[in-house]
PDB file of C-alpha atoms and ligand atoms in Angstrom:
ATOM      1  CA  MET J   1      -4.265  -7.959  11.934  1.00 63.00           C
ATOM      2  CA  ASP J   2      -6.076 -10.535  10.153  1.00 67.00           C
ATOM      3  CA  PHE J   3      -9.215 -10.563  10.668  1.00 78.00           C
ATOM      4  CA  LEU J   4     -10.677 -14.682   9.172  1.00 83.00           C
ATOM      5  CA  PRO J   5     -10.618 -17.669  11.680  1.00 89.00           C
ATOM      6  CA  GLN J   6      -7.101 -18.842  10.624  1.00 91.00           C
ATOM      7  CA  ASN J   7      -8.226 -22.405   9.332  1.00 94.00           C
ATOM      8  CA  ILE J   8      -9.890 -19.927   6.352  1.00 93.00           C
ATOM      9  CA  SER J   9      -6.589 -17.806   5.839  1.00 90.00           C
ATOM     10  CA  ASP J  10      -4.821 -20.545   5.730  1.00 93.00           C
ATOM     11  CA  TYR J  11      -7.007 -22.716   3.270  1.00 96.00           C
ATOM     12  CA  ALA J  12      -7.309 -19.285   1.522  1.00 95.00           C
ATOM     13  CA  GLU J  13      -3.315 -18.610   1.307  1.00 95.00           C
ATOM     14  CA  ALA J  14      -3.717 -22.376   0.460  1.00 97.00           C
ATOM     15  CA  HIS J  15      -5.288 -21.980  -3.215  1.00 98.00           C
ATOM     16  CA  THR J  16      -3.654 -18.333  -3.709  1.00 98.00           C
ATOM     17  CA  THR J  17      -0.700 -18.611  -6.102  1.00 98.00           C
ATOM     18  CA  ALA J  18       2.723 -19.020  -3.813  1.00 97.00           C
ATOM     19  CA  GLU J  19       4.855 -16.153  -3.570  1.00 97.00           C
ATOM     20  CA  HIS J  20       8.213 -16.423  -5.955  1.00 96.00           C
ATOM     21  CA  ASP J  21      11.143 -16.750  -4.468  1.00 98.00           C
ATOM     22  CA  LEU J  22      12.677 -13.550  -4.347  1.00 98.00           C
ATOM     23  CA  LEU J  23       8.873 -12.218  -2.737  1.00 98.00           C
ATOM     24  CA  LYS J  24       9.810 -14.996  -0.204  1.00 98.00           C
ATOM     25  CA  LYS J  25      12.879 -14.588  -0.065  1.00 98.00           C
ATOM     26  CA  LEU J  26      12.148 -10.966   0.945  1.00 98.00           C
ATOM     27  CA  ASN J  27       9.261 -12.242   3.657  1.00 98.00           C
ATOM     28  CA  ARG J  28      12.257 -13.599   5.405  1.00 98.00           C
ATOM     29  CA  ASP J  29      14.899 -11.907   5.129  1.00 98.00           C
ATOM     30  CA  THR J  30      12.863  -8.868   6.526  1.00 98.00           C
ATOM     31  CA  HIS J  31      10.900 -10.634   9.321  1.00 98.00           C
ATOM     32  CA  LEU J  32      14.936 -11.454   9.921  1.00 98.00           C
ATOM     33  CA  LYS J  33      16.408  -8.481   9.932  1.00 98.00           C
ATOM     34  CA  ILE J  34      14.452  -5.576   9.443  1.00 98.00           C
ATOM     35  CA  LEU J  35      12.375  -4.363  12.437  1.00 96.00           C
ATOM     36  CA  GLN J  36       8.222  -4.651  12.653  1.00 97.00           C
ATOM     37  CA  PRO J  37       8.076  -7.306   9.961  1.00 97.00           C
ATOM     38  CA  ARG J  38       4.551  -7.191  10.351  1.00 95.00           C
ATOM     39  CA  MET J  39       4.372  -4.164   8.017  1.00 96.00           C
ATOM     40  CA  LEU J  40       4.892  -6.065   5.239  1.00 97.00           C
ATOM     41  CA  SER J  41       2.277  -6.688   3.123  1.00 96.00           C
ATOM     42  CA  GLY J  42       2.509 -10.366   2.598  1.00 95.00           C
ATOM     43  CA  HIS J  43       1.468 -13.213   0.378  1.00 96.00           C
ATOM     44  CA  LEU J  44      -2.342 -13.127   0.178  1.00 96.00           C
ATOM     45  CA  GLN J  45      -2.263  -8.919   0.087  1.00 97.00           C
ATOM     46  CA  GLY J  46       1.256  -9.111  -2.055  1.00 98.00           C
ATOM     47  CA  ARG J  47      -0.789 -11.233  -4.668  1.00 98.00           C
ATOM     48  CA  PHE J  48      -4.403  -9.129  -3.809  1.00 98.00           C
ATOM     49  CA  LEU J  49      -2.217  -5.594  -5.304  1.00 98.00           C
ATOM     50  CA  ALA J  50      -0.429  -8.023  -8.222  1.00 98.00           C
ATOM     51  CA  GLU J  51      -3.673  -9.519  -9.343  1.00 98.00           C
ATOM     52  CA  ILE J  52      -5.069  -5.509  -9.574  1.00 98.00           C
ATOM     53  CA  SER J  53      -2.306  -4.107 -11.313  1.00 98.00           C
ATOM     54  CA  HIS J  54      -2.315  -7.075 -13.986  1.00 98.00           C
ATOM     55  CA  LEU J  55      -6.113  -6.571 -14.654  1.00 98.00           C
ATOM     56  CA  MET J  56      -5.308  -2.601 -14.220  1.00 98.00           C
ATOM     57  CA  ARG J  57      -1.857  -2.679 -16.910  1.00 98.00           C
ATOM     58  CA  PRO J  58      -1.729   0.388 -15.689  1.00 98.00           C
ATOM     59  CA  ARG J  59       1.346   2.667 -16.385  1.00 98.00           C
ATOM     60  CA  ARG J  60       2.431   4.737 -13.922  1.00 98.00           C
ATOM     61  CA  ILE J  61       1.737   3.412 -10.353  1.00 99.00           C
ATOM     62  CA  LEU J  62       2.813   5.649  -6.906  1.00 99.00           C
ATOM     63  CA  GLU J  63       3.825   4.363  -3.734  1.00 99.00           C
ATOM     64  CA  ILE J  64       3.801   5.815  -0.153  1.00 99.00           C
ATOM     65  CA  GLY J  65       5.221   3.895   2.173  1.00 98.00           C
ATOM     66  CA  THR J  66       7.705   1.261   0.779  1.00 98.00           C
ATOM     67  CA  TYR J  67       9.356  -0.630   3.940  1.00 98.00           C
ATOM     68  CA  THR J  68      11.175  -3.271   2.622  1.00 98.00           C
ATOM     69  CA  GLY J  69       9.425  -3.108  -1.237  1.00 98.00           C
ATOM     70  CA  TYR J  70       7.467  -6.122  -0.938  1.00 98.00           C
ATOM     71  CA  SER J  71       4.256  -3.924  -2.221  1.00 98.00           C
ATOM     72  CA  ALA J  72       6.161  -2.576  -4.715  1.00 99.00           C
ATOM     73  CA  LEU J  73       8.247  -5.772  -6.163  1.00 99.00           C
ATOM     74  CA  CYS J  74       4.007  -7.693  -6.121  1.00 98.00           C
ATOM     75  CA  LEU J  75       2.673  -3.723  -7.855  1.00 99.00           C
ATOM     76  CA  ALA J  76       4.879  -3.247 -10.397  1.00 98.00           C
ATOM     77  CA  GLU J  77       3.856  -6.661 -11.746  1.00 98.00           C
ATOM     78  CA  GLY J  78       1.038  -5.187 -14.646  1.00 98.00           C
ATOM     79  CA  LEU J  79       2.957  -2.932 -15.583  1.00 98.00           C
ATOM     80  CA  VAL J  80       2.420  -2.330 -19.068  1.00 98.00           C
ATOM     81  CA  ASP J  81       6.660  -2.315 -21.314  1.00 98.00           C
ATOM     82  CA  ASP J  82       6.936   1.695 -20.901  1.00 98.00           C
ATOM     83  CA  GLY J  83       5.079   1.983 -17.091  1.00 98.00           C
ATOM     84  CA  LYS J  84       6.813   3.062 -14.083  1.00 98.00           C
ATOM     85  CA  LEU J  85       6.589   2.868 -10.046  1.00 99.00           C
ATOM     86  CA  ILE J  86       7.270   5.399  -7.861  1.00 99.00           C
ATOM     87  CA  THR J  87       7.493   4.388  -4.290  1.00 99.00           C
ATOM     88  CA  ILE J  88       8.199   6.799  -1.110  1.00 99.00           C
ATOM     89  CA  ASP J  89       9.751   5.934   1.863  1.00 98.00           C
ATOM     90  CA  ILE J  90      11.292   8.231   4.854  1.00 98.00           C
ATOM     91  CA  ASN J  91      13.305   5.711   6.325  1.00 98.00           C
ATOM     92  CA  GLU J  92      16.764   5.807   5.187  1.00 98.00           C
ATOM     93  CA  GLU J  93      18.296   3.372   7.252  1.00 98.00           C
ATOM     94  CA  LEU J  94      16.156   0.517   5.174  1.00 98.00           C
ATOM     95  CA  GLU J  95      17.952   1.366   1.696  1.00 98.00           C
ATOM     96  CA  THR J  96      19.961  -0.432   0.992  1.00 98.00           C
ATOM     97  CA  PHE J  97      18.676  -3.712   2.037  1.00 98.00           C
ATOM     98  CA  THR J  98      15.727  -2.465  -0.217  1.00 98.00           C
ATOM     99  CA  ARG J  99      17.371  -2.298  -2.668  1.00 98.00           C
ATOM    100  CA  SER J 100      18.532  -4.510  -3.530  1.00 98.00           C
ATOM    101  CA  PHE J 101      15.399  -6.241  -3.613  1.00 98.00           C
ATOM    102  CA  PHE J 102      14.420  -3.970  -6.818  1.00 99.00           C
ATOM    103  CA  GLU J 103      17.604  -4.190  -8.265  1.00 98.00           C
ATOM    104  CA  ALA J 104      16.923  -8.652  -7.616  1.00 98.00           C
ATOM    105  CA  SER J 105      14.064  -7.809  -9.462  1.00 98.00           C
ATOM    106  CA  ALA J 106      12.383  -8.111 -13.197  1.00 98.00           C
ATOM    107  CA  PHE J 107      11.354  -4.646 -12.879  1.00 98.00           C
ATOM    108  CA  ALA J 108      14.555  -2.474 -11.623  1.00 98.00           C
ATOM    109  CA  HIS J 109      14.739  -0.543 -14.863  1.00 98.00           C
ATOM    110  CA  LYS J 110      11.033   0.377 -13.601  1.00 98.00           C
ATOM    111  CA  ILE J 111      11.131   1.468 -10.040  1.00 99.00           C
ATOM    112  CA  GLU J 112      11.963   4.896  -8.650  1.00 98.00           C
ATOM    113  CA  TYR J 113      12.493   4.932  -5.344  1.00 99.00           C
ATOM    114  CA  ILE J 114      13.043   8.152  -3.682  1.00 98.00           C
ATOM    115  CA  ILE J 115      13.994   8.070   0.285  1.00 98.00           C
ATOM    116  CA  GLY J 116      12.291  11.563   1.176  1.00 98.00           C
ATOM    117  CA  ASP J 117       9.361  12.569   3.506  1.00 98.00           C
ATOM    118  CA  ALA J 118       5.867  12.122   1.076  1.00 98.00           C
ATOM    119  CA  ALA J 119       4.092  15.499   1.360  1.00 98.00           C
ATOM    120  CA  GLU J 120       7.295  17.043   0.361  1.00 98.00           C
ATOM    121  CA  ILE J 121       8.366  14.682  -2.697  1.00 98.00           C
ATOM    122  CA  ILE J 122       4.588  14.149  -3.934  1.00 98.00           C
ATOM    123  CA  PRO J 123       4.056  17.510  -5.301  1.00 98.00           C
ATOM    124  CA  THR J 124       7.313  17.284  -6.990  1.00 98.00           C
ATOM    125  CA  LEU J 125       5.472  14.747  -9.072  1.00 98.00           C
ATOM    126  CA  ASN J 126       4.732  15.262 -12.874  1.00 97.00           C
ATOM    127  CA  GLU J 127       3.121  12.244 -13.349  1.00 98.00           C
ATOM    128  CA  VAL J 128      -0.090  11.345 -14.534  1.00 98.00           C
ATOM    129  CA  PHE J 129      -0.906   8.434 -12.071  1.00 99.00           C
ATOM    130  CA  ASP J 130      -3.891   4.989 -12.856  1.00 99.00           C
ATOM    131  CA  LEU J 131      -3.148   3.734  -9.590  1.00 99.00           C
ATOM    132  CA  VAL J 132      -1.255   5.012  -6.418  1.00 99.00           C
ATOM    133  CA  PHE J 133      -0.986   2.445  -3.012  1.00 99.00           C
ATOM    134  CA  ILE J 134      -1.171   4.291   0.159  1.00 98.00           C
ATOM    135  CA  ASP J 135       0.769   2.442   3.032  1.00 98.00           C
ATOM    136  CA  ALA J 136       2.647   5.108   5.277  1.00 98.00           C
ATOM    137  CA  ASP J 137       2.420   7.198   8.192  1.00 97.00           C
ATOM    138  CA  LYS J 138      -1.384   7.136   9.510  1.00 95.00           C
ATOM    139  CA  MET J 139      -1.901  10.041  11.347  1.00 95.00           C
ATOM    140  CA  ASN J 140      -1.282  11.613   7.560  1.00 98.00           C
ATOM    141  CA  TYR J 141      -3.248   9.474   5.035  1.00 98.00           C
ATOM    142  CA  THR J 142      -5.871  12.176   4.551  1.00 98.00           C
ATOM    143  CA  LYS J 143      -2.869  14.610   3.632  1.00 98.00           C
ATOM    144  CA  TYR J 144      -1.841  12.545   1.185  1.00 98.00           C
ATOM    145  CA  TYR J 145      -4.893  11.537  -0.241  1.00 98.00           C
ATOM    146  CA  ASN J 146      -5.613  14.811  -1.105  1.00 98.00           C
ATOM    147  CA  LEU J 147      -2.326  16.106  -2.654  1.00 98.00           C
ATOM    148  CA  VAL J 148      -2.504  12.618  -4.656  1.00 98.00           C
ATOM    149  CA  PHE J 149      -5.631  13.197  -5.906  1.00 98.00           C
ATOM    150  CA  ASP J 150      -5.748  15.286  -9.047  1.00 98.00           C
ATOM    151  CA  LEU J 151      -2.684  13.468  -9.956  1.00 98.00           C
ATOM    152  CA  VAL J 152      -4.406  10.685 -10.428  1.00 98.00           C
ATOM    153  CA  ARG J 153      -5.968   9.915 -13.666  1.00 98.00           C
ATOM    154  CA  LYS J 154     -10.219   9.889 -14.225  1.00 98.00           C
ATOM    155  CA  GLY J 155     -10.510   5.387 -13.653  1.00 98.00           C
ATOM    156  CA  GLY J 156      -7.685   6.169 -11.716  1.00 98.00           C
ATOM    157  CA  TYR J 157      -7.244   4.161  -8.813  1.00 98.00           C
ATOM    158  CA  ILE J 158      -6.728   5.491  -4.735  1.00 98.00           C
ATOM    159  CA  LEU J 159      -5.796   1.718  -2.274  1.00 98.00           C
ATOM    160  CA  SER J 160      -5.477   3.346   1.093  1.00 98.00           C
ATOM    161  CA  ASP J 161      -3.975   0.045   3.297  1.00 98.00           C
ATOM    162  CA  ASN J 162      -4.983  -0.342   6.947  1.00 97.00           C
ATOM    163  CA  VAL J 163      -8.145   1.322   6.879  1.00 98.00           C
ATOM    164  CA  LEU J 164      -9.927  -0.888   9.527  1.00 97.00           C
ATOM    165  CA  TRP J 165      -6.925  -0.524  11.685  1.00 96.00           C
ATOM    166  CA  SER J 166      -7.184  -4.119  13.420  1.00 94.00           C
ATOM    167  CA  GLY J 167     -11.095  -3.668  13.640  1.00 94.00           C
ATOM    168  CA  LYS J 168     -10.136  -0.632  15.742  1.00 95.00           C
ATOM    169  CA  VAL J 169     -12.560   1.402  13.540  1.00 96.00           C
ATOM    170  CA  ALA J 170     -15.312  -1.161  14.598  1.00 95.00           C
ATOM    171  CA  ASN J 171     -14.674  -1.189  17.967  1.00 94.00           C
ATOM    172  CA  ILE J 172     -16.281   2.472  19.263  1.00 92.00           C
ATOM    173  CA  GLN J 173     -17.559   2.003  22.466  1.00 93.00           C
ATOM    174  CA  GLU J 174     -19.531   4.940  24.026  1.00 91.00           C
ATOM    175  CA  GLY J 175     -17.696   7.028  26.601  1.00 92.00           C
ATOM    176  CA  LYS J 176     -14.158   4.856  25.663  1.00 92.00           C
ATOM    177  CA  LYS J 177     -11.221   6.848  24.141  1.00 94.00           C
ATOM    178  CA  ILE J 178     -10.655   6.562  20.462  1.00 95.00           C
ATOM    179  CA  ASP J 179      -6.668   6.464  20.565  1.00 95.00           C
ATOM    180  CA  LYS J 180      -5.397   8.759  17.746  1.00 95.00           C
ATOM    181  CA  ASP J 181      -4.818   7.348  14.761  1.00 95.00           C
ATOM    182  CA  THR J 182      -7.737   5.035  14.969  1.00 96.00           C
ATOM    183  CA  ARG J 183      -9.636   8.614  15.225  1.00 97.00           C
ATOM    184  CA  ASN J 184      -7.512   9.572  11.895  1.00 97.00           C
ATOM    185  CA  LEU J 185      -8.937   6.314   9.928  1.00 97.00           C
ATOM    186  CA  LEU J 186     -12.089   7.070  10.722  1.00 98.00           C
ATOM    187  CA  ASP J 187     -11.636   9.924   9.653  1.00 98.00           C
ATOM    188  CA  PHE J 188     -10.142   8.984   6.397  1.00 98.00           C
ATOM    189  CA  ASN J 189     -12.749   6.273   5.960  1.00 98.00           C
ATOM    190  CA  LYS J 190     -16.284   8.831   6.282  1.00 98.00           C
ATOM    191  CA  MET J 191     -13.862  11.107   3.943  1.00 98.00           C
ATOM    192  CA  CYS J 192     -13.309   9.169   1.086  1.00 98.00           C
ATOM    193  CA  HIS J 193     -17.056   7.593   1.593  1.00 98.00           C
ATOM    194  CA  ASP J 194     -18.392  10.283   1.618  1.00 98.00           C
ATOM    195  CA  ASP J 195     -16.278  12.102  -1.730  1.00 98.00           C
ATOM    196  CA  PRO J 196     -18.365  12.111  -4.714  1.00 98.00           C
ATOM    197  CA  ARG J 197     -15.730  11.836  -6.682  1.00 98.00           C
ATOM    198  CA  THR J 198     -15.087   8.204  -6.587  1.00 98.00           C
ATOM    199  CA  GLU J 199     -16.462   5.489  -6.170  1.00 98.00           C
ATOM    200  CA  ASN J 200     -15.183   2.818  -3.033  1.00 98.00           C
ATOM    201  CA  ILE J 201     -15.660  -0.278  -1.564  1.00 98.00           C
ATOM    202  CA  LEU J 202     -13.890  -1.531   1.973  1.00 98.00           C
ATOM    203  CA  LEU J 203     -12.565  -4.448   1.243  1.00 97.00           C
ATOM    204  CA  PRO J 204     -11.364  -6.050   4.141  1.00 94.00           C
ATOM    205  CA  ILE J 205      -9.301  -8.158   3.271  1.00 93.00           C
ATOM    206  CA  ARG J 206      -5.865  -8.825   5.898  1.00 93.00           C
ATOM    207  CA  ASP J 207      -6.057  -5.465   7.145  1.00 95.00           C
ATOM    208  CA  GLY J 208      -8.861  -3.838   5.475  1.00 96.00           C
ATOM    209  CA  ILE J 209      -8.051  -1.588   2.139  1.00 98.00           C
ATOM    210  CA  MET J 210     -10.174   1.270   0.959  1.00 98.00           C
ATOM    211  CA  ILE J 211     -10.353   0.716  -2.981  1.00 98.00           C
ATOM    212  CA  SER J 212     -11.879   5.007  -4.163  1.00 98.00           C
ATOM    213  CA  ARG J 213     -12.356   5.314  -8.655  1.00 98.00           C
ATOM    214  CA  LYS J 214     -11.878   8.439  -9.515  1.00 98.00           C
ATOM    215  CA  ILE J 215     -14.720   9.125 -11.629  1.00 97.00           C
TER     216      ILE J 215
HETATM  217  N1  SAH Q   1       3.984  -0.636   1.586  1.00 72.28           N
HETATM  218  C1  SAH Q   1       5.054  -2.257   2.361  1.00 72.28           C
HETATM  219  C2  SAH Q   1       4.675  -1.320   4.152  1.00 72.28           C
HETATM  220  C3  SAH Q   1       4.823   0.371   4.604  1.00 72.28           C
HETATM  221  S1  SAH Q   1       5.186   0.478   6.200  1.00 72.28           S
HETATM  222  C4  SAH Q   1       4.405  -2.772   2.491  1.00 72.28           C
HETATM  223  O1  SAH Q   1       2.908  -3.067   2.008  1.00 72.28           O
HETATM  224  O2  SAH Q   1       4.839  -4.023   2.576  1.00 72.28           O
HETATM  225  C5  SAH Q   1       4.759   2.204   6.424  1.00 72.28           C
HETATM  226  C6  SAH Q   1       6.241   2.234   5.595  1.00 72.28           C
HETATM  227  O3  SAH Q   1       5.659   3.851   5.487  1.00 72.28           O
HETATM  228  C7  SAH Q   1       7.555   2.849   6.535  1.00 72.28           C
HETATM  229  O4  SAH Q   1       8.383   2.055   5.935  1.00 72.28           O
HETATM  230  C8  SAH Q   1       7.987   4.379   7.175  1.00 72.28           C
HETATM  231  O5  SAH Q   1       9.226   4.237   7.101  1.00 72.28           O
HETATM  232  C9  SAH Q   1       6.826   4.759   6.024  1.00 72.28           C
HETATM  233  N2  SAH Q   1       6.640   6.218   6.568  1.00 72.28           N
HETATM  234  C10 SAH Q   1       6.450   6.629   7.272  1.00 72.28           C
HETATM  235  N3  SAH Q   1       5.998   8.280   6.892  1.00 72.28           N
HETATM  236  C11 SAH Q   1       6.603   8.537   6.677  1.00 72.28           C
HETATM  237  C12 SAH Q   1       6.859   9.880   5.476  1.00 72.28           C
HETATM  238  N4  SAH Q   1       5.954  10.997   6.401  1.00 72.28           N
HETATM  239  N5  SAH Q   1       6.885   9.596   4.131  1.00 72.28           N
HETATM  240  C13 SAH Q   1       7.428   8.930   3.561  1.00 72.28           C
HETATM  241  N6  SAH Q   1       6.940   7.064   3.730  1.00 72.28           N
HETATM  242  C14 SAH Q   1       7.331   7.571   5.334  1.00 72.28           C
HETATM  243 CA1   CA Q   2      -0.001  -1.401   5.142  1.00 72.28          CA
END
């Protein structure tokens, strides 16, 4: 999932503010106790998401795909005083673990954690978002993008994670079969790039983040 040579990525992490204690514990405990820990954003991407949030000072953030809450806690850092982050995950088995970290954080009162299918929850949200982070099942990225689009303010951002899909989207070979998730992400990236309502940059950090700004 990491495209940078190991020494470069080690050096970048070594010169990036360390994870504070709660995130370090969340990272460690997720690896010890939870399935598929590589889904967690991790140190470098986490600091990137936090920095975006500090730059923007958002009032409303929506996250689709909480997992154990690592990216939610990073994104919450820059929220204004009366700001709120809504995060949705369909996996109720993660709820107790994840909620305990939200409650231990300084952002407990700013995080609304909803268990359910994002495709069903999003249409019920009565908010205008400054920032949306799409990071759930890759099959439904286009659906999530279309569902959230009208809820994002002009000048707001949609960040979509894992759009390089371990590099697979850039390794298409004639005559070779393309797996389903890769196909979905190819279509999603093209749709984002062709959308005249946004300006976009595909940032090759970690597994690739599509940054779309609504113009
Ligand atoms: N954002 C997290 C990682 C998310 S992993 C981080 O960076 O640390 C992807 C998550 O999407 C999983 O926890 C999975 O349960 C969730 N997910 C999958 N399908 C979903 C759906 N239909 N609605 C909401 N969440 C979903
Ligand atoms: Ca991700």
